[in-house]
PDB file of C-alpha atoms in Angstrom:
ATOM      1  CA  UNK A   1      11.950  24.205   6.101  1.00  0.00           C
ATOM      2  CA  UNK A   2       8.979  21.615   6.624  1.00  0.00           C
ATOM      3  CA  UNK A   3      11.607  18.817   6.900  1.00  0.00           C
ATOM      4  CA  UNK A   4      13.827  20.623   9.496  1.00  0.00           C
ATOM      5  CA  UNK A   5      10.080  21.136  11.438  1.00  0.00           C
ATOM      6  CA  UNK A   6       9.948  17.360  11.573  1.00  0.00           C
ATOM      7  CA  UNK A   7      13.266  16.483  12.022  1.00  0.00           C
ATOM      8  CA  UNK A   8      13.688  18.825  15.241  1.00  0.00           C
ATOM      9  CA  UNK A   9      10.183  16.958  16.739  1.00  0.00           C
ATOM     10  CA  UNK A  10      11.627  13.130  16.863  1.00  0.00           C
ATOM     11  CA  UNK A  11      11.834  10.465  18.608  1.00  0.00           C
ATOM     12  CA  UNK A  12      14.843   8.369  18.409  1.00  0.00           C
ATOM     13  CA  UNK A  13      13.052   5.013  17.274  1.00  0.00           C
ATOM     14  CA  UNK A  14       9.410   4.185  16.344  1.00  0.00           C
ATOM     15  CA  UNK A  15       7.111   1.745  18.942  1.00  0.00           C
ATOM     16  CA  UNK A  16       8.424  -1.610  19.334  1.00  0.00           C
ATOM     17  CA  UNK A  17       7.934  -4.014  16.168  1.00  0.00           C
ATOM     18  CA  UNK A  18       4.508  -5.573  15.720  1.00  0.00           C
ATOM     19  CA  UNK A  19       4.138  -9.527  16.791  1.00  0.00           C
ATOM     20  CA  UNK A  20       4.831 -12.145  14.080  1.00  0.00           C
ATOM     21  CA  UNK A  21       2.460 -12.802  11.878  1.00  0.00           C
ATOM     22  CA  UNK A  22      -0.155 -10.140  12.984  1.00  0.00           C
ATOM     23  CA  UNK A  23      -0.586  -6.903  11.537  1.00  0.00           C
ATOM     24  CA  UNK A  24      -1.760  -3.501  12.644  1.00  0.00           C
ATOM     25  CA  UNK A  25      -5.121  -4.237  11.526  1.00  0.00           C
ATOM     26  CA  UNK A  26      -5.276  -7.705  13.338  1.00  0.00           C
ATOM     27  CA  UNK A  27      -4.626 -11.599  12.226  1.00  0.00           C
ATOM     28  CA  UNK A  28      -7.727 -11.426   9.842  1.00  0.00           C
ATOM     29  CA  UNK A  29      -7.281  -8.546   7.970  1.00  0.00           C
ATOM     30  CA  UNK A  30      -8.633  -8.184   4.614  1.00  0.00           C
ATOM     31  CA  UNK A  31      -6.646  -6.906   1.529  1.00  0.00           C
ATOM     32  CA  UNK A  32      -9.221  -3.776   0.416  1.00  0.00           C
ATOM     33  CA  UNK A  33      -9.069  -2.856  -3.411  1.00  0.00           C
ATOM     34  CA  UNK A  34      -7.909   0.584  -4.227  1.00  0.00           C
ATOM     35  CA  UNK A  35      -7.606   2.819  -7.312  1.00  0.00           C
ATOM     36  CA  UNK A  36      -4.896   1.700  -9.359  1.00  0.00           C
ATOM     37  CA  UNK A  37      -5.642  -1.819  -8.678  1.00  0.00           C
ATOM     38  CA  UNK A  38      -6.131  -4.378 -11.535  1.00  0.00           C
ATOM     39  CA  UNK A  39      -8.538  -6.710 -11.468  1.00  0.00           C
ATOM     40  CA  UNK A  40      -9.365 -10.323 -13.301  1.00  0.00           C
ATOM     41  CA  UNK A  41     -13.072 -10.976 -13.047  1.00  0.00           C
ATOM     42  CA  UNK A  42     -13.452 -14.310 -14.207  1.00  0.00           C
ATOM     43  CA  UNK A  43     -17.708 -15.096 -14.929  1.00  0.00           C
ATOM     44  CA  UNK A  44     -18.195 -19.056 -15.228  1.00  0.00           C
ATOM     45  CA  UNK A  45     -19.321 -20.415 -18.845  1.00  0.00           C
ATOM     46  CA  UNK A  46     -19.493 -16.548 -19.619  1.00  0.00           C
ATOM     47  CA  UNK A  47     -16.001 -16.346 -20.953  1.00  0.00           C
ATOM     48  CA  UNK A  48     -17.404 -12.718 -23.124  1.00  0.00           C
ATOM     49  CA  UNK A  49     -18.062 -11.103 -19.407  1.00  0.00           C
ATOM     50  CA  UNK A  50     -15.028 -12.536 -18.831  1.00  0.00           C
ATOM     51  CA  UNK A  51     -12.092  -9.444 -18.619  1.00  0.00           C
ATOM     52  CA  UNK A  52      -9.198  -7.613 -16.415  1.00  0.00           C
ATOM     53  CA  UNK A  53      -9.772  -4.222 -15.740  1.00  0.00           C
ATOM     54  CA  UNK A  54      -8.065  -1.393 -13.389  1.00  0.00           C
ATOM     55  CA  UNK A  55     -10.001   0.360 -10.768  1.00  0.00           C
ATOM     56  CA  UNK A  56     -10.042   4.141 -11.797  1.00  0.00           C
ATOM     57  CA  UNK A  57      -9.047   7.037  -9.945  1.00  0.00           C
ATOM     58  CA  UNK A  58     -12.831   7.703  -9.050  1.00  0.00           C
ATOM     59  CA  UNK A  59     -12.438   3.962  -7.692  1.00  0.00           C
ATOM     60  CA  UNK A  60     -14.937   2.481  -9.656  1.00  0.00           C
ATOM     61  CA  UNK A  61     -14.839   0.079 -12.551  1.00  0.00           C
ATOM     62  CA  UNK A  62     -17.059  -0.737 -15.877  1.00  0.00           C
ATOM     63  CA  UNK A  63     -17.237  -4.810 -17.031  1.00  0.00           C
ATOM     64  CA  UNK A  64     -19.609  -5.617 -19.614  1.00  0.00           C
ATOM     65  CA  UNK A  65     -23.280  -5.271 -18.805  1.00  0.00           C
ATOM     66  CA  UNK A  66     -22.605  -3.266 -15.269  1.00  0.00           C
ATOM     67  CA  UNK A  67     -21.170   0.343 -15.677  1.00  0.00           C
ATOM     68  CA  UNK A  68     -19.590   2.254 -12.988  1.00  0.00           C
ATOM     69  CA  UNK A  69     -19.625   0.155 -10.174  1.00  0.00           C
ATOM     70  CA  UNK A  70     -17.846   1.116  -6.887  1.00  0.00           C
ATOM     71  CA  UNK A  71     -14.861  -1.230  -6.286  1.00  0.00           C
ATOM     72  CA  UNK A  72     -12.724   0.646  -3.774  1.00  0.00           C
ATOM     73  CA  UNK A  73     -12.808   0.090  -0.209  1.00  0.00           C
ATOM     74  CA  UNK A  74     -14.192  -3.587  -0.807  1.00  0.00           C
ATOM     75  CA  UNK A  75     -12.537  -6.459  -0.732  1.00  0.00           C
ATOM     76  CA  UNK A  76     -12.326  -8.716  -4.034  1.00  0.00           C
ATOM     77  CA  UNK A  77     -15.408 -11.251  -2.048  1.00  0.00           C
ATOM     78  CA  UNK A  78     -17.265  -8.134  -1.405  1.00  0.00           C
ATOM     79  CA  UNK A  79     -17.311  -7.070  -5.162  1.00  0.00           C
ATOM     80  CA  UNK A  80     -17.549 -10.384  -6.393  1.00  0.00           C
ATOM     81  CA  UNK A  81     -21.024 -11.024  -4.862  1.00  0.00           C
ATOM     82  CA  UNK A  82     -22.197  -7.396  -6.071  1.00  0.00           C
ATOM     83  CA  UNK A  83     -21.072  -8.273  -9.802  1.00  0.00           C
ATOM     84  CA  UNK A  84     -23.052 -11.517  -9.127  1.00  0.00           C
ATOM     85  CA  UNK A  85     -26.174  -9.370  -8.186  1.00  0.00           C
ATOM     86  CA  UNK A  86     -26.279  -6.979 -11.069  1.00  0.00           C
ATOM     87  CA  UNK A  87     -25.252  -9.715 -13.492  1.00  0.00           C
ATOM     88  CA  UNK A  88     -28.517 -11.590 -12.554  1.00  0.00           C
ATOM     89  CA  UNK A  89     -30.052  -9.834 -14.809  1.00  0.00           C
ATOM     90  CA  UNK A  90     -28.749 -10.556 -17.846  1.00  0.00           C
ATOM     91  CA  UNK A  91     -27.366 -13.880 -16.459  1.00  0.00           C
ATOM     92  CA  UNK A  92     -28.917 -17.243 -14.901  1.00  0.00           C
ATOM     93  CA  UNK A  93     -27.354 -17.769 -11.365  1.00  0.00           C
ATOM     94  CA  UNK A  94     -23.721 -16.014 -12.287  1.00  0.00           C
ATOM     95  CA  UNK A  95     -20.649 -17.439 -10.529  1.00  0.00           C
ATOM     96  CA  UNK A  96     -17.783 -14.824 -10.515  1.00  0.00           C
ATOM     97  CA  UNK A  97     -15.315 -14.278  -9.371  1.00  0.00           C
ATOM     98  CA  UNK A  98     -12.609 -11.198  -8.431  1.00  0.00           C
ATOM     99  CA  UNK A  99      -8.740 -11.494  -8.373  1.00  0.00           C
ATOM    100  CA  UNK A 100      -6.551  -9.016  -7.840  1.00  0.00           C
ATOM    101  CA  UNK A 101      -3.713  -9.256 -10.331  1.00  0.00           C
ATOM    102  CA  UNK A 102      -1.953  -5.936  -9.271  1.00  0.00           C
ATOM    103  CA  UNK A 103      -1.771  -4.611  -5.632  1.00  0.00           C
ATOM    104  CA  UNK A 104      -1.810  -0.636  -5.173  1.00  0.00           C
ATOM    105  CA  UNK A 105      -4.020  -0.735  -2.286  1.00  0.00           C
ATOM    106  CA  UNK A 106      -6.162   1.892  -0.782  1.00  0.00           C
ATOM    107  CA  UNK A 107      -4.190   5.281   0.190  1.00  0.00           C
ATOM    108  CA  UNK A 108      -4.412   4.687   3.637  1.00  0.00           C
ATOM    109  CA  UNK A 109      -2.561   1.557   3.242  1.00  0.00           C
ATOM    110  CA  UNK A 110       0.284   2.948   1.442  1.00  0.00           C
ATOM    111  CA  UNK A 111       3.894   3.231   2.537  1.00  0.00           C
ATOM    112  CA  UNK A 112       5.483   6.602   0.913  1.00  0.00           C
ATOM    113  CA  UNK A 113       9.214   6.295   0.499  1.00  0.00           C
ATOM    114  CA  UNK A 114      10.169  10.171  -0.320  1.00  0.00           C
ATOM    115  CA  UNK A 115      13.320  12.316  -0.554  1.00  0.00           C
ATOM    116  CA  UNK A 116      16.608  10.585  -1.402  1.00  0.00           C
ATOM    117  CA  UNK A 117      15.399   7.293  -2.139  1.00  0.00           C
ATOM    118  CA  UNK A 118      16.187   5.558  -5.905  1.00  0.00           C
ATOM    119  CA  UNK A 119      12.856   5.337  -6.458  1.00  0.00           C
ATOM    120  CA  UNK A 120      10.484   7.658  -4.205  1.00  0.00           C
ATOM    121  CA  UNK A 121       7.046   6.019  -4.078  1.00  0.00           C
ATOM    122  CA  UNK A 122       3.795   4.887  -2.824  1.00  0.00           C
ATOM    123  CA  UNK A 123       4.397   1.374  -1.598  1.00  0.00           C
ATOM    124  CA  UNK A 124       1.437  -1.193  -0.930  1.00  0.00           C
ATOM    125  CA  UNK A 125       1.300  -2.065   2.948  1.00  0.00           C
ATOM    126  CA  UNK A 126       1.965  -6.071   3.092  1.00  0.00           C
ATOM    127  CA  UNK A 127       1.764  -7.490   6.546  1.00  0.00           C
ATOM    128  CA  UNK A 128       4.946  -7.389   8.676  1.00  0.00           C
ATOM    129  CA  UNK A 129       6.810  -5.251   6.579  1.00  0.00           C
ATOM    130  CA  UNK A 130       9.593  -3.156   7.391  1.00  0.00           C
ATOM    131  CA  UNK A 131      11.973  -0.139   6.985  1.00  0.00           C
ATOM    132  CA  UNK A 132      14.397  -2.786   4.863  1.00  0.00           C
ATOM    133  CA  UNK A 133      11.448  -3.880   2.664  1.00  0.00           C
ATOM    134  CA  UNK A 134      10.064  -0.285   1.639  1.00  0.00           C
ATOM    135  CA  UNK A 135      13.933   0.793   0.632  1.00  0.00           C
ATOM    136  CA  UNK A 136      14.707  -2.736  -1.345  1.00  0.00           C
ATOM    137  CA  UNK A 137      11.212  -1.599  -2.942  1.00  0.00           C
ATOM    138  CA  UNK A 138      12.422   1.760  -3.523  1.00  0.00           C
ATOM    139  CA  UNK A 139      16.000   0.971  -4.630  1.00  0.00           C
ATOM    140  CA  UNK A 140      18.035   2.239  -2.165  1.00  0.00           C
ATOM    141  CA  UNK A 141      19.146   5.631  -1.167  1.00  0.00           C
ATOM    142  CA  UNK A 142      21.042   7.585  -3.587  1.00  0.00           C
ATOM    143  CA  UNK A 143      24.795   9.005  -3.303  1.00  0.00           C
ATOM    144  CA  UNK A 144      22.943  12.072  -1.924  1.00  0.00           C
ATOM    145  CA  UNK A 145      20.994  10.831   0.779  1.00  0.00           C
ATOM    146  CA  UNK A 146      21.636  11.413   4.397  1.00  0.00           C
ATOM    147  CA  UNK A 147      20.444   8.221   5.577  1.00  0.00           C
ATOM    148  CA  UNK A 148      20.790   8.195   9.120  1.00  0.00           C
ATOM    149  CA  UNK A 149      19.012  11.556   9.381  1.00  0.00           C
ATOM    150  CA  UNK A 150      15.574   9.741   7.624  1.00  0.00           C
ATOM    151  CA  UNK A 151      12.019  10.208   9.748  1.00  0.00           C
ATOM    152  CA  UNK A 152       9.182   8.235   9.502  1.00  0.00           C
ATOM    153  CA  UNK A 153       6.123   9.971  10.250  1.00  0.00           C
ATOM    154  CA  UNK A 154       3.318   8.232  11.716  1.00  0.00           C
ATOM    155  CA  UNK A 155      -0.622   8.512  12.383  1.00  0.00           C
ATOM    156  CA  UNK A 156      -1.548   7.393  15.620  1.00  0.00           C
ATOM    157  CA  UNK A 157      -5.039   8.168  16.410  1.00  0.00           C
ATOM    158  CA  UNK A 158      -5.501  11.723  15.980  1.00  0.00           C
ATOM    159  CA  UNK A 159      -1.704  13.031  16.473  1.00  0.00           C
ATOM    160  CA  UNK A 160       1.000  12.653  14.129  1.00  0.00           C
ATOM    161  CA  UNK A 161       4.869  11.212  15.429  1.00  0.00           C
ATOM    162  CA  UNK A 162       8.037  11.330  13.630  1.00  0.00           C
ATOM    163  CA  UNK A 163      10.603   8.780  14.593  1.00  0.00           C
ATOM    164  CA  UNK A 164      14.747   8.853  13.292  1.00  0.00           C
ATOM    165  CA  UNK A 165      15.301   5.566  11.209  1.00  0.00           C
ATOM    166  CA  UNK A 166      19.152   5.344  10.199  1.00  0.00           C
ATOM    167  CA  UNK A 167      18.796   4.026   7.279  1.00  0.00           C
ATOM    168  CA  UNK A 168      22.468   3.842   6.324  1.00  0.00           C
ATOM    169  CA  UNK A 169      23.170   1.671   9.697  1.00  0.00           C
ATOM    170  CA  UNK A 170      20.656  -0.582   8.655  1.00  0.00           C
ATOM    171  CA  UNK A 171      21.716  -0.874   4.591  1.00  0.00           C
ATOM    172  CA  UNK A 172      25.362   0.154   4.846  1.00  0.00           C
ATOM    173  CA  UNK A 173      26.352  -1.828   8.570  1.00  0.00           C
ATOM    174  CA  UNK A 174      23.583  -4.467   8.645  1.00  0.00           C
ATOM    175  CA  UNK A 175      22.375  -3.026  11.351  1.00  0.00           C
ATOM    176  CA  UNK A 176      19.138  -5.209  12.168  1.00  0.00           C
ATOM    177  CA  UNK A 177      18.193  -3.211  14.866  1.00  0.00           C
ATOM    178  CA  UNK A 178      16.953  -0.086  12.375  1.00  0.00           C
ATOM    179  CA  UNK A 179      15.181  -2.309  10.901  1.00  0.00           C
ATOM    180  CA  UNK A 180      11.569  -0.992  12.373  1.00  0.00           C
ATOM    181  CA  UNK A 181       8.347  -2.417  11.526  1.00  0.00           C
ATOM    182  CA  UNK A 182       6.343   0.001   9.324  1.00  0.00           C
ATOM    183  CA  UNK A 183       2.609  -0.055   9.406  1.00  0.00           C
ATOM    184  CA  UNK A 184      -0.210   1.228   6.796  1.00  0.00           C
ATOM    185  CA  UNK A 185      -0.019   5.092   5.915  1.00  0.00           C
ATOM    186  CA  UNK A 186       3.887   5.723   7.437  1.00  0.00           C
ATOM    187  CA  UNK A 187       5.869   7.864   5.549  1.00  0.00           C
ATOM    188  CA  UNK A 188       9.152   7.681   5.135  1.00  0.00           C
ATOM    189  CA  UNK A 189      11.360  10.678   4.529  1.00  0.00           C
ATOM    190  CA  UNK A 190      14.965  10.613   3.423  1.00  0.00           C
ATOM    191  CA  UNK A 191      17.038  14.032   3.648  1.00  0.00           C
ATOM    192  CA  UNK A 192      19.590  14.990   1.237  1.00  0.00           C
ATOM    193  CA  UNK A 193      23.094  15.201   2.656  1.00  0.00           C
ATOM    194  CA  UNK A 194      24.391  18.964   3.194  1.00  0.00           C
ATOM    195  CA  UNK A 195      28.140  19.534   1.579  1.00  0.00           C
TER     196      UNK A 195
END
């Protein structure tokens, strides 16, 4: 019932595509760490403090010698020079330093692929990506789907917008022109086909 809701509110296609190379958050964007994330933190001549660890659900982390320190929302330079600070205690002038070894990404910079995809899931937002690179990620749509009946629902400032994406134009025909740029937090919804 929710779906037929959204589907009766759309637009026929999303805003126009976002410039090369920029993304909705601007040229300098930073990559924020999120909960799932997993992180190498890499302490010069201190190869013991030396370890990869995932950011919890409660988006903090534990390394040895600092417990329970808040990683999410910051960006790996951010945390690196807090690690720094609370390892000066133990250690003379620490160098460390944070690399992200597996992207999840804050929830607000997620792309959700849901419905009648292969593989419905949370996507990490990359810069410039589209419709065609959130269903290669989620495998395709399945014998069920009714592809050219997909929405993608979109925050834009306070309102919420749902745009048709015909997915089976732009994966069945190669038609390029479904292929719509997506930004942080869309959702994509596929239908299932009615027999």
């Amino acid at each position: 019932m929710v779906l037929g809701l959204v589907l009766a509110g759309c637009a026929s296609q999303p805003p126009a595509p976002l410039s090369p190379g920029i993304g909705p958050t601007g040229p300098t964007a930073d990559y924020l760490i999120g909960p799932g994330d997993v992180l190498g933190i890499y302490v010069f001549r201190a190869p013991e403090l030396t370890v990869d660890v995932p950011v919890r659900p409660d988006g903090r982390i534990s390394i040895p010698l600092v417990e329970d320190l808040v990683a999410v929302g910051k960006t790996p330079t951010q945390l690196t020079r807090e690690i720094e600070g609370r390892l000066a205690k133990y250690v003379q002038q620490p160098t460390a330093t944070v690399i992200v070894k597996n992207f999840v990404g804050p929830f607000d910079q997620q792309v959700r692929v849901v419905g009648e995809a292969t593989k419905p899931q949370a996507i990490p937002y990359r810069a410039n990506m589209t419709a065609l690179d959130a269903m290669i990620e989620a495998g395709g749509l399945t014998k069920y789907a009714a592809g050219n009946r997909a929405v993608l629902v979109r925050r834009e400032g306070s309102s919420q917008n749902s745009y048709t994406v015909r997915l089976d134009d732009l994966l069945r025909d190669g038609d390029v022109k479904q292929n719509v740029a997506l930004r942080p937090g869309d959702v994509l919804i596929i239908p299932q086909a009615w027999f």
